[in-house]
Short mmCIF file of C-alpha atoms and ligand atoms in Angstrom, two decimals:
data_model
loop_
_atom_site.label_atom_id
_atom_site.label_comp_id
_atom_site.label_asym_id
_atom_site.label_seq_id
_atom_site.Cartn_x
_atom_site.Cartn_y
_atom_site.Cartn_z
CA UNK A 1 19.81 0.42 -56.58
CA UNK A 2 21.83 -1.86 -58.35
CA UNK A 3 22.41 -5.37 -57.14
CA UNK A 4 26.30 -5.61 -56.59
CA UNK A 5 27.26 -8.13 -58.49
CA UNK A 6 31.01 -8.98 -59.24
CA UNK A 7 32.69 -11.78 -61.77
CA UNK A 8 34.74 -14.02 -59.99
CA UNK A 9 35.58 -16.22 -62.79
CA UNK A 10 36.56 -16.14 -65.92
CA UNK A 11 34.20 -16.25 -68.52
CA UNK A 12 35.22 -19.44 -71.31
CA UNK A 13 31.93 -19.42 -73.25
CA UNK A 14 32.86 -19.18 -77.10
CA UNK A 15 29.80 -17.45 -79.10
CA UNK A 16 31.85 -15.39 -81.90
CA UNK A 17 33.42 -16.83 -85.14
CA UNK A 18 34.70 -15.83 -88.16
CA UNK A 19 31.65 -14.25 -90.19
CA UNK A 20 30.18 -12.55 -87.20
CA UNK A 21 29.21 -9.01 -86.92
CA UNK A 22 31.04 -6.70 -83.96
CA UNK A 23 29.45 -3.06 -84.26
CA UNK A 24 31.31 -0.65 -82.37
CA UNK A 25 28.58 1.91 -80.75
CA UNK A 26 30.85 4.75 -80.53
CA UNK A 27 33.81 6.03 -82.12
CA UNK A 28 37.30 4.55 -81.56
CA UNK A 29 40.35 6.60 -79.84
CA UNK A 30 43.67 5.53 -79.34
CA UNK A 31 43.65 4.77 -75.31
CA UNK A 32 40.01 3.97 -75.05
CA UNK A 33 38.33 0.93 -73.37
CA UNK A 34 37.04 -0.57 -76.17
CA UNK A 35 40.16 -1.36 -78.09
CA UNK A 36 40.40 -4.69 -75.37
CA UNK A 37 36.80 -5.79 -76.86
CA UNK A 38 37.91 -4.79 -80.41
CA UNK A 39 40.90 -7.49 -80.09
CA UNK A 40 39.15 -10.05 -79.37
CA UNK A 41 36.71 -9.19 -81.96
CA UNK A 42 39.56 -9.37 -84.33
CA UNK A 43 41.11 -12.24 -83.03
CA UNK A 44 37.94 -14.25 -83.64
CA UNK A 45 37.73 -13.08 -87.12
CA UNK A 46 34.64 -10.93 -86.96
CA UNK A 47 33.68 -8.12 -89.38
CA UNK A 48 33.91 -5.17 -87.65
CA UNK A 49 31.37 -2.23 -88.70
CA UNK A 50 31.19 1.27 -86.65
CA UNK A 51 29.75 4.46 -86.45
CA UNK A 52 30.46 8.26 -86.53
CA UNK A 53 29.30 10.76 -84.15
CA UNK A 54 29.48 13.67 -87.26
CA UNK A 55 31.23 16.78 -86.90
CA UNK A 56 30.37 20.06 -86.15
CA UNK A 57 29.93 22.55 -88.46
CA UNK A 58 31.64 26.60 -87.62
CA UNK A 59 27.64 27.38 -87.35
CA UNK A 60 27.88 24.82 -84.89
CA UNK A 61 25.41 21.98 -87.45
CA UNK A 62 26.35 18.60 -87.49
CA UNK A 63 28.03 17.16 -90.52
CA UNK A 64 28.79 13.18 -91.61
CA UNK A 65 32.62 12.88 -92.10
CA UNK A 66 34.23 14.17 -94.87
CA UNK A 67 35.62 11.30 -97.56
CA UNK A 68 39.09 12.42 -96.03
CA UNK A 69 37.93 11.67 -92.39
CA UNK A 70 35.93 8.82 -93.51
CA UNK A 71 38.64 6.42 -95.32
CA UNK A 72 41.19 7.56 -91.95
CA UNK A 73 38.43 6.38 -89.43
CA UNK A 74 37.94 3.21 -91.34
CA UNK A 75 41.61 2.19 -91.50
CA UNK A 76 41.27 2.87 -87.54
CA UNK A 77 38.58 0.93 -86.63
CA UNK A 78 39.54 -1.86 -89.85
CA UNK A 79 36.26 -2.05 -90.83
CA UNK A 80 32.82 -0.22 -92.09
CA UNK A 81 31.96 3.28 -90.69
CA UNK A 82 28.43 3.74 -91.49
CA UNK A 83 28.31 7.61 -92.29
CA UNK A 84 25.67 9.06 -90.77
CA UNK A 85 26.24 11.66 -87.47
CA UNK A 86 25.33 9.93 -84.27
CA UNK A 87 26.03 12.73 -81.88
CA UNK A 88 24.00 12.24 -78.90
CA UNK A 89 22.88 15.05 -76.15
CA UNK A 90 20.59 18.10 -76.87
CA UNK A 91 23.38 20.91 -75.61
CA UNK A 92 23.46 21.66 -79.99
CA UNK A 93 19.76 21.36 -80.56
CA UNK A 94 16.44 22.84 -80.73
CA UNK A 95 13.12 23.28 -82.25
CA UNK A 96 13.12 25.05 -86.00
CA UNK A 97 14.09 28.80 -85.33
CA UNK A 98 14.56 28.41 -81.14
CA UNK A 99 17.59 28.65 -79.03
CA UNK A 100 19.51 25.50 -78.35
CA UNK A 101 21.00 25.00 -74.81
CA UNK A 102 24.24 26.11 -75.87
CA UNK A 103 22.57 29.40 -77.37
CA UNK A 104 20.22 29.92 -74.10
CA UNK A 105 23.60 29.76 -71.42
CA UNK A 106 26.28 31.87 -73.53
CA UNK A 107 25.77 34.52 -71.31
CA UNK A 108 26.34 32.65 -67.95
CA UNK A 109 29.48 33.80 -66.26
CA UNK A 110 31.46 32.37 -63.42
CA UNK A 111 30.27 34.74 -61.16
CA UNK A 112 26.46 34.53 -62.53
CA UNK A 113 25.93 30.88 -62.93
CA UNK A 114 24.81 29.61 -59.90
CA UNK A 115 21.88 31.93 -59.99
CA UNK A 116 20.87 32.06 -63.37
CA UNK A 117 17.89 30.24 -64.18
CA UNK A 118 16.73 28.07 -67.26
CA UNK A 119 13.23 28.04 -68.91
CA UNK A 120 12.69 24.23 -69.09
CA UNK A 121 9.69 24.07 -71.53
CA UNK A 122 12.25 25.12 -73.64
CA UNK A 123 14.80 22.59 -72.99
CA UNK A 124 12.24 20.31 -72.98
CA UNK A 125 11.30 21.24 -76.32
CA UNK A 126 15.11 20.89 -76.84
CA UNK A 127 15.42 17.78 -75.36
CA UNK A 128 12.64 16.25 -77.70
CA UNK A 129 14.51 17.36 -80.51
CA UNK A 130 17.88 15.75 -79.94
CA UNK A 131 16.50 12.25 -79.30
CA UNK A 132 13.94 12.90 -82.69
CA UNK A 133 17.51 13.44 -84.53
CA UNK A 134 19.16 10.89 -82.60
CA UNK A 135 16.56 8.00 -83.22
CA UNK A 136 16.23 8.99 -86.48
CA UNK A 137 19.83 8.46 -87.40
CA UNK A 138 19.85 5.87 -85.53
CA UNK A 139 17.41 3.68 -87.59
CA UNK A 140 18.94 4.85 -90.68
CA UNK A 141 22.05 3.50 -89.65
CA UNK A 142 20.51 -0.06 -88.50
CA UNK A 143 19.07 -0.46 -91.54
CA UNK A 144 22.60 -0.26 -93.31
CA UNK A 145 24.13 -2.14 -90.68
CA UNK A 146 21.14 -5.24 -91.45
CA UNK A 147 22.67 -5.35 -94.83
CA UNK A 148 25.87 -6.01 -93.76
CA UNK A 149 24.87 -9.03 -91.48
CA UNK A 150 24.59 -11.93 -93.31
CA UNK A 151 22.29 -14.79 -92.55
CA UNK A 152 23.10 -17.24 -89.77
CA UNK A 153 26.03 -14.89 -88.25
CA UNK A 154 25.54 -13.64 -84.22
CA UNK A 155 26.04 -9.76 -83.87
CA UNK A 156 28.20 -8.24 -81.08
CA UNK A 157 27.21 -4.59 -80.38
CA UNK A 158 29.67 -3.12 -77.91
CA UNK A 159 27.93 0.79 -76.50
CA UNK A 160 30.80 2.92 -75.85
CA UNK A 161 29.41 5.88 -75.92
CA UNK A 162 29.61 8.33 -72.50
CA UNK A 163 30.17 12.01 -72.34
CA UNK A 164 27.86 15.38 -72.49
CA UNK A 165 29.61 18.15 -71.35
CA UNK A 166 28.09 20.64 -73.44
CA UNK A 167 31.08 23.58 -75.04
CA UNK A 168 29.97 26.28 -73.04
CA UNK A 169 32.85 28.89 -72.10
CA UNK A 170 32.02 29.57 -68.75
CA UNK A 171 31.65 25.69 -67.46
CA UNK A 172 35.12 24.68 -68.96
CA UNK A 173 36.27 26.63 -66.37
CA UNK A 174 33.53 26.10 -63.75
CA UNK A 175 34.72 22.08 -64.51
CA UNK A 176 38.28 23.11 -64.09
CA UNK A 177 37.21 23.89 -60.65
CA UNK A 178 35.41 21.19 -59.51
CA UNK A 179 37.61 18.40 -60.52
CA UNK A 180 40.60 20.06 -60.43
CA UNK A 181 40.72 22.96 -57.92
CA UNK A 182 41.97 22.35 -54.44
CA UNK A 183 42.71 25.55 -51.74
CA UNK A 184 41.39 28.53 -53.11
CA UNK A 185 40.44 26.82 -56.39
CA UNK A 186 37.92 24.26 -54.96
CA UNK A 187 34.49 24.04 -56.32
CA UNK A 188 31.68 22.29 -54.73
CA UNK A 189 30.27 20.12 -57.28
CA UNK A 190 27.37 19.87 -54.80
CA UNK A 191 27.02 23.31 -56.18
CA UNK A 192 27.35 22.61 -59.56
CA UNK A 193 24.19 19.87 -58.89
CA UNK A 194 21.75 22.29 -57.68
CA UNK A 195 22.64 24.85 -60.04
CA UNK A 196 20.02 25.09 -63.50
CA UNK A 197 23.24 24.33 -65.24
CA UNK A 198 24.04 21.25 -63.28
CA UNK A 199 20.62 19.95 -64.05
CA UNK A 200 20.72 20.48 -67.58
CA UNK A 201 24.19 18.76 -67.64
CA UNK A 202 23.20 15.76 -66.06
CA UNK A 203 20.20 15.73 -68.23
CA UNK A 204 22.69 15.64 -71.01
CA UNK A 205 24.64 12.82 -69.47
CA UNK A 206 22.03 11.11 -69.32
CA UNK A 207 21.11 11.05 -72.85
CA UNK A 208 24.85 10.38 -73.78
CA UNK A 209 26.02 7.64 -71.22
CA UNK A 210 22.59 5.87 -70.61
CA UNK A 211 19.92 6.37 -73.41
CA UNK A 212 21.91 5.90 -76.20
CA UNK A 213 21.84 2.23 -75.03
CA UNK A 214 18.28 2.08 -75.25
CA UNK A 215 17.89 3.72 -78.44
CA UNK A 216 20.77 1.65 -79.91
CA UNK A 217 18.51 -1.70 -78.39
CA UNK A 218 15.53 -0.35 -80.04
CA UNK A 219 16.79 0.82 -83.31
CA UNK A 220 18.43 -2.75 -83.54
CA UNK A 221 15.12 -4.78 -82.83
CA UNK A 222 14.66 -5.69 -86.42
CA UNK A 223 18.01 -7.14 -86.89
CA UNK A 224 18.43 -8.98 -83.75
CA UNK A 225 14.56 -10.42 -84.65
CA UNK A 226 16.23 -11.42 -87.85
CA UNK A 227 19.53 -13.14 -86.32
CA UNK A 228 17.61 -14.88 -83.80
CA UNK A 229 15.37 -16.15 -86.75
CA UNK A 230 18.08 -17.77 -88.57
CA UNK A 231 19.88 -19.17 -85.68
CA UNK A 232 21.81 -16.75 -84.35
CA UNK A 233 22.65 -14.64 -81.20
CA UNK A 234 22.53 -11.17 -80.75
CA UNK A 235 24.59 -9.20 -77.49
CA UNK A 236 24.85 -5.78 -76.48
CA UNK A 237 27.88 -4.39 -73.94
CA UNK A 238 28.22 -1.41 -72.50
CA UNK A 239 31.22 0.21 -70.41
CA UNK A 240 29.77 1.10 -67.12
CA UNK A 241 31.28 2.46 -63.69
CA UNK A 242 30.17 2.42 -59.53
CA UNK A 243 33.30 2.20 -58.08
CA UNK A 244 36.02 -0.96 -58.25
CA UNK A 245 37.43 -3.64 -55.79
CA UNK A 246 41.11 -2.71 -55.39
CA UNK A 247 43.71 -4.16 -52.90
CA UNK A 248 43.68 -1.77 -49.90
CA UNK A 249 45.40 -3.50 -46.45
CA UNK A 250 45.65 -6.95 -48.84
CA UNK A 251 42.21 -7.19 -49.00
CA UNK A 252 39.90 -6.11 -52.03
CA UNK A 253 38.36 -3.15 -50.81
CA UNK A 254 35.46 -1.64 -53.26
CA UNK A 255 36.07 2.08 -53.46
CA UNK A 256 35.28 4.84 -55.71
CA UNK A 257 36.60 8.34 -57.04
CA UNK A 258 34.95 11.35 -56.05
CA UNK A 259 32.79 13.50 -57.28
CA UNK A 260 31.82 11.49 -60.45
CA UNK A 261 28.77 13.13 -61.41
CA UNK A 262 28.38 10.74 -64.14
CA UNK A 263 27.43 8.71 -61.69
CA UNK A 264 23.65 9.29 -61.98
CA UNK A 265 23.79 8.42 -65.59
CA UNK A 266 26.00 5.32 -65.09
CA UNK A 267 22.99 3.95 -62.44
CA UNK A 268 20.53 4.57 -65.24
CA UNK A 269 22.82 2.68 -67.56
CA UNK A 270 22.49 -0.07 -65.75
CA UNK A 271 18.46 0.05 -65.22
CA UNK A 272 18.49 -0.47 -69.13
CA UNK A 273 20.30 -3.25 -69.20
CA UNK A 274 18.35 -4.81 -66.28
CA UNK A 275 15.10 -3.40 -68.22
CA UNK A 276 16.68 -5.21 -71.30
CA UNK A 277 17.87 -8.34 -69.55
CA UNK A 278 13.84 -8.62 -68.01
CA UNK A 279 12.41 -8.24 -71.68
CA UNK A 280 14.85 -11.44 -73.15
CA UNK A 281 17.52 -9.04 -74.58
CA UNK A 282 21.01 -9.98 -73.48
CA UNK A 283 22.42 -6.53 -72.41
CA UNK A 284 25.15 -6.18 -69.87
CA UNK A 285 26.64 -3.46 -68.42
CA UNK A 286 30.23 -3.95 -67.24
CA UNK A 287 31.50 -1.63 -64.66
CA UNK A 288 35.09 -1.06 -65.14
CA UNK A 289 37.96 0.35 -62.76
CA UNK A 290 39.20 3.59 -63.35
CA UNK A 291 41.84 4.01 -66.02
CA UNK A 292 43.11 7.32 -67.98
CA UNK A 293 41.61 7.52 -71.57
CA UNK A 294 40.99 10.87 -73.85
CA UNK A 295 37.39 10.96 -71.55
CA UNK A 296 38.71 10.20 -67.88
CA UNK A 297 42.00 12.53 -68.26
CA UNK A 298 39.91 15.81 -67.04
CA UNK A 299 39.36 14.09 -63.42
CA UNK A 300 42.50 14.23 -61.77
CA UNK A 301 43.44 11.91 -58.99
CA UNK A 302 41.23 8.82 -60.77
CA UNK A 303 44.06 7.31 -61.86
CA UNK A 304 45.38 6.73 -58.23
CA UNK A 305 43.32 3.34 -57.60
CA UNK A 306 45.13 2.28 -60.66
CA UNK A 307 48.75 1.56 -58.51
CA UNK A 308 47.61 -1.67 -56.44
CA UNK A 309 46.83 -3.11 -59.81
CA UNK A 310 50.37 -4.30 -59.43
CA UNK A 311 50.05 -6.01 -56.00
CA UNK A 312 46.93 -7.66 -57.18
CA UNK A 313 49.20 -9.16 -60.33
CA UNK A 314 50.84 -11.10 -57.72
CA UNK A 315 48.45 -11.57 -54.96
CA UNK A 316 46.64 -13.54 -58.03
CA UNK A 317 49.63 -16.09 -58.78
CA UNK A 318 51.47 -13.43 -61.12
CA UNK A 319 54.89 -15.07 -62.15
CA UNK A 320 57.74 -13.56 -64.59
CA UNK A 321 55.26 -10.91 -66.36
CA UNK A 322 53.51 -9.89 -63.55
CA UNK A 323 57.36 -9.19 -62.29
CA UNK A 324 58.13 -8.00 -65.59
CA UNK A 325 55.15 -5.24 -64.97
CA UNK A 326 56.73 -3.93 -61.63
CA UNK A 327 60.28 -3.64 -64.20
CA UNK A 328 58.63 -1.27 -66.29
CA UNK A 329 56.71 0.64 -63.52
CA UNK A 330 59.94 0.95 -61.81
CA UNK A 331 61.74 2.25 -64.65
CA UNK A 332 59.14 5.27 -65.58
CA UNK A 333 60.35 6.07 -62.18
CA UNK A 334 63.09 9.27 -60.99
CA UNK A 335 66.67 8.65 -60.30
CA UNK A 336 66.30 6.80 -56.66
CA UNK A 337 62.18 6.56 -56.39
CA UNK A 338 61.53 3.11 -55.60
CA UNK A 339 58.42 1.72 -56.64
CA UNK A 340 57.60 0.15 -53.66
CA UNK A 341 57.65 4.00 -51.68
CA UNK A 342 54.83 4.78 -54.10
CA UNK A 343 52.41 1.74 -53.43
CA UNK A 344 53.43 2.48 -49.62
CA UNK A 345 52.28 6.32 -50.70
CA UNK A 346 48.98 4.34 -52.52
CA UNK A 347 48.76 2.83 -49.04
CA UNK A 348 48.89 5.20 -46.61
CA UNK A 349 46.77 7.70 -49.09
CA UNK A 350 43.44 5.46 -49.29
CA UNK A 351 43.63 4.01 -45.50
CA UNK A 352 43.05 8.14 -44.39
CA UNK A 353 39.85 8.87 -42.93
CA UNK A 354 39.00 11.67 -45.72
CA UNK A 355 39.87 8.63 -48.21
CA UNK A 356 38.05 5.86 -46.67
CA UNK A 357 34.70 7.90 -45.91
CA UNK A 358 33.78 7.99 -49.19
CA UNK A 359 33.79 4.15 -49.67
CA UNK A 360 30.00 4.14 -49.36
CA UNK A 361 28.11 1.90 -51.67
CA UNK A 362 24.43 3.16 -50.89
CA UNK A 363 25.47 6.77 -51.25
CA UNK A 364 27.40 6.84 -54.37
CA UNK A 365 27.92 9.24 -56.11
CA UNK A 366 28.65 11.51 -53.00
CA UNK A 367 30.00 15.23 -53.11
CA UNK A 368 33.30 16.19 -53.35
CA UNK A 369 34.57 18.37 -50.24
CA UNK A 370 37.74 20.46 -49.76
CA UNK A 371 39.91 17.86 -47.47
CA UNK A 372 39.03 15.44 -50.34
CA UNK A 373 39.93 17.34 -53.34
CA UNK A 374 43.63 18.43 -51.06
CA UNK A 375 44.62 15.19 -50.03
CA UNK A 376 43.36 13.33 -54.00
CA UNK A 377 44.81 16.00 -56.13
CA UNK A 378 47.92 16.60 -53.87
CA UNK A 379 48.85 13.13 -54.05
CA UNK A 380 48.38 12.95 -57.74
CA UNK A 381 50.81 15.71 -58.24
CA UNK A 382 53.10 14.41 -56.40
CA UNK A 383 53.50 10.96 -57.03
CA UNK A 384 53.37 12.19 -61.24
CA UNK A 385 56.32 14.62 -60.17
CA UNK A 386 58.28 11.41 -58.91
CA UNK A 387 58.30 10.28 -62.89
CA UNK A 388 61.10 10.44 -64.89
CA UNK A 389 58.69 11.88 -67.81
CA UNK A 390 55.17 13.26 -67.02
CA UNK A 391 54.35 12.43 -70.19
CA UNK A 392 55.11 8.73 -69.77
CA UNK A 393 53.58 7.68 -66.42
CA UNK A 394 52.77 4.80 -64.49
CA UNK A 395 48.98 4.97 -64.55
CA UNK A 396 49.27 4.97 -68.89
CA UNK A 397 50.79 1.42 -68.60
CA UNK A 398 48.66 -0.10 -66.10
CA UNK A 399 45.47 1.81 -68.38
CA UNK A 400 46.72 -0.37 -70.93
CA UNK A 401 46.71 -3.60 -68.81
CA UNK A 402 42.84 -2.92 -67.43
CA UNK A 403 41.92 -2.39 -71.50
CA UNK A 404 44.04 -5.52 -72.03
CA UNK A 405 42.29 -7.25 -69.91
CA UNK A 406 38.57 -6.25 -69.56
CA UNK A 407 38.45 -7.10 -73.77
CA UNK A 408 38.28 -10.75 -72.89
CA UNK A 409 36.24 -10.95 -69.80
CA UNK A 410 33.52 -8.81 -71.52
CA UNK A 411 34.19 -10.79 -74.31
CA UNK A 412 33.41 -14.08 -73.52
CA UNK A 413 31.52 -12.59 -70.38
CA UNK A 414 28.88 -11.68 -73.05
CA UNK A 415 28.99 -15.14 -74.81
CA UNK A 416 28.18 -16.50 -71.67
CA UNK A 417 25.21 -14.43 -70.40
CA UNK A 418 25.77 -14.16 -66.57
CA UNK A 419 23.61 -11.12 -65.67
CA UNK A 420 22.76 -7.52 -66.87
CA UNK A 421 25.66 -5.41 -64.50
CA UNK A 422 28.81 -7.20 -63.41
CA UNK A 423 31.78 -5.33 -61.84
CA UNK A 424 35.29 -6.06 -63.22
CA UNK A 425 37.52 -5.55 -60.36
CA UNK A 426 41.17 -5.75 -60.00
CA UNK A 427 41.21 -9.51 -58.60
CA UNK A 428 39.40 -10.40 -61.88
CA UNK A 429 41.42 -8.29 -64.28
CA UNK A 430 44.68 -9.56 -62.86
CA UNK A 431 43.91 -13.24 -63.21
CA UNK A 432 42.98 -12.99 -66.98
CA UNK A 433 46.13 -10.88 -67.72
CA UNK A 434 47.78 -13.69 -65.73
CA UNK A 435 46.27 -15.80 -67.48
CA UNK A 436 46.89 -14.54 -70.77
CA UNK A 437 50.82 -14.30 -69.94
CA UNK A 438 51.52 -17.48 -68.88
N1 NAD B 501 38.12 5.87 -68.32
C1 NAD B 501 37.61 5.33 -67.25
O1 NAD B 501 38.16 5.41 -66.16
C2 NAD B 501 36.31 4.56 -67.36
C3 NAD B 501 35.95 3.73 -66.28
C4 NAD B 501 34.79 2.97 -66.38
C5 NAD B 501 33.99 3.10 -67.51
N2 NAD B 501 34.35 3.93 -68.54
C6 NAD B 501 33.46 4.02 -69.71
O2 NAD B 501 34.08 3.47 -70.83
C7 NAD B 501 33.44 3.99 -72.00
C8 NAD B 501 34.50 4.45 -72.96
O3 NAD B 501 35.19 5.56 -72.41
P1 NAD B 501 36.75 5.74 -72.40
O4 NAD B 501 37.15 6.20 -71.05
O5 NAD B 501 37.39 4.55 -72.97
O6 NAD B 501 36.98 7.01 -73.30
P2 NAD B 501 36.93 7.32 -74.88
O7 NAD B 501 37.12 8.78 -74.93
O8 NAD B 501 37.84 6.45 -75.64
O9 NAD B 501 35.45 6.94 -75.32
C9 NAD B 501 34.35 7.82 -75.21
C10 NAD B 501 33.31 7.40 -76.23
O10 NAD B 501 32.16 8.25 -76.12
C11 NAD B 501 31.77 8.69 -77.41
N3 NAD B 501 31.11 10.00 -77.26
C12 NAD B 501 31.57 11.09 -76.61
N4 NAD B 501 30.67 12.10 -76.69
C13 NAD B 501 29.63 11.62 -77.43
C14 NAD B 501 28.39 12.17 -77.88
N5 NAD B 501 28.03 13.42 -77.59
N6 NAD B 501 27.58 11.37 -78.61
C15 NAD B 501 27.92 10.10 -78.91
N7 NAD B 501 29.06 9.54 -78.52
C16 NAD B 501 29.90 10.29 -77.78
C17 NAD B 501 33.07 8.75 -78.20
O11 NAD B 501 32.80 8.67 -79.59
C18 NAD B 501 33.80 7.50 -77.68
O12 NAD B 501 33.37 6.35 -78.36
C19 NAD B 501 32.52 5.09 -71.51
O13 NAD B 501 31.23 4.59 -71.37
C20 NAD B 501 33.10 5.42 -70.15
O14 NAD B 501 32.19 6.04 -69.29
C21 NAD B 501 35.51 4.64 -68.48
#
């Protein structure tokens, strides 16, 4: 387990300059975390070089971008996009004329799946296949990367790559269920875990959200031996998550949404960077609080921790912007909904029983249960009914203040090498934006 480890200051060290290298591990979507880190990045007047995960193919093969798709990422990102398909996971492949995972469950059915069983030589065999192609790319991509590094410059490579769910009919709706479904529509995702399919989807996780880490460490060796040659410094980041300190009662409170099964991949996340950290490789995994993105959006009710952001922008000295947030928060709000009946909602929500039993740091990730996934999903719907627009809702803005935020604590967090996993909480990420609005 873990040590817990929070920041409790804010990081000042200055490593990056103009002429620098960020890579981007990952590719780049509109709400995603990484846009905070890419600011900065930009702000110090790095290059910025990225990758692509490919594209699928209608036979389901994985292609690099097409020139089209290539010159739009690039004007995303404002930099580089090395073209060669880093998709990670195994769900697509397999051995030369085999089934790949995908292939072997198209049968499963909601009513079949927690029974039917998987051959796991095979996915083994699968399993060794995907990280072959993976690696593979992987170096190929380094090596074009080391050409764009010139001597003397320090290299910023920020992991952002987590997901895993493989496209299989049946579990889109089996996922529905689980982190969706309340009453009649609950799932157990304890079910899900000791199902064949569970364990081959955590399996994948793993590969996506933690490995790729290692492989990206590994592939990199020559250039960071290189850097570190001529002078310079070489970092790695990664977006993590166990949970976040919030402002429950006044206090900071550490609590956690429920069921993540990511979870298991997040932990081994972390043992690379502390694997990393041992072997002299500055790696750190940042856990982050909950915020919506494309990736988060399918668990509903993680956005609710997001709310006491606000009291935490003026527990921690917030002035005319952190007053300026609660304006705009208020006014996303329905004719006569006061904002302050919604934190007292927040409130009253996570000091329940059901809520507060799951605020156990030894047994993370826990199960969901039925009480849970009534009381979490209920009060999501509600409070998102009290909007004036469901399309523009509280929880978007204050997303966009955690991003905001995290970029330069993880920034110069990095720069100043504090430890391998550090939790950014809300007390933190309120006195930077604070700090940054002055
Ligand atoms: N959203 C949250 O609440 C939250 C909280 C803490 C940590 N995080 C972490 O932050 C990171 C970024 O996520 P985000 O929420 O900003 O969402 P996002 O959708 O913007 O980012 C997801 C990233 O994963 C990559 N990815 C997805 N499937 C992949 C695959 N098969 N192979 C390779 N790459 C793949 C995408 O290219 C993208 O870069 C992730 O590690 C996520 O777990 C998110």
């Amino acid at each position: 387990m873990t040590e817990y480890k929070a920041l409790r200051h804010i990081p000042q060290a200055n490593l990056f300059r103009q002429g620098d290298v960020f890579v981007l591990f990952g590719e780049l979507f509109g709400r995603g975390y990484v846009n905070g880190l890419i600011d900065e990045a930009r702000a110090a007047g790095m290059t910025i070089l990225g990758i692509t995960v490919g594209r699928r193919n209608d036979d389901g093969t994985l292609r690099a971008l097409t020139p089209e798709e290539h010159a739009e990422a690039e004007a995303k990102l404002g930099g580089r996009i090395i073209n060669v398909p880093l998709m990670a996971g195994f769900d697509m492949d397999a051995p030369p004329g085999e089934q790949n995972p995908t292939e072997m469950l198209s049968g499963i059915t909601l009513k079949s799946w927690q029974d039917d069983k998987l051959d796991w030589t095979k996915i083994e065999a699968c399993r060794t296949a995907g990280v072959q192609r993976f690696t593979q790319s992987a170096q190929e991509v380094m090596a074009e990367i080391d050409k764009l590094i010139p001597d003397g410059a320090n290299v910023f490579f920020a992991h952002t790559m987590a997901g895993g769910i493989p496209k299989i009919k049946a579990f889109l709706a089996i996922a529905n269920r689980i982190y969706k479904g309340r009453g009649d529509r609950f799932m157990s995702s304890r079910a899900l875990l000791d199902s064949d399919l569970g364990k081959l989807i955590l399996m994948n996780f793993d590969e996506v959200s933690a490995n790729t880490l290692k492989y990206l460490i590994d592939a990199s060796a020559g250039i960071r031996a290189r850097v570190e040659a001529k002078g310079g410094q070489v970092r790695y980041t990664a977006y993590g998550y166990h949970g976040t300190e919030i402002l429950i009662g006044d206090e900071y409170v550490w609590q956690t949404y429920t069921n993540y099964t990511q979870g298991y991949a997040k932990m081994r996340l972390e043992s690379i960077a502390e694997a990393a950290w041992a072997q002299g490789v500055t790696a750190t995994v940042f856990n982050c609080p909950e915020i919506r993105t494309n990736s988060s959006d399918i668990f509903v009710g993680v956005e609710l921790s997001l709310f006491p952001l606000l009291l935490a922008l003026k527990k921690e000295g917030g002035g005319a912007w952190a007053q300026e947030q609660w304006d705009i928060c208020q006014n996303l709000l329905g004719e006569g909904v006061s904002l302050q009946s919604i934190l007292d909602k927040l409130e009253t929500y996570l000091q329940t029983a059901t809520s507060a039993s799951f605020r156990n740091f030894d047994a993370w990730p826990m199960d969901n249960t039925p009480e849970l996934a009534d009381l979490m999903i209920g009060t999501s719907d509600e409070i998102t009914s009290l909007h004036k627009d469901k399309k523009a809702l509280i929880t978007d803005h204050l997303s966009a203040l955690v991003l905001e935020g995290t970029g330069p604590l993880m920034f110069h967090g990095a720069a100043e090498k504090i430890a391998p996993v550090l939790w950014l909480n809300h007390d933190i990420i309120a006195r930077q934006l604070n700090a940054l609005h002055q």
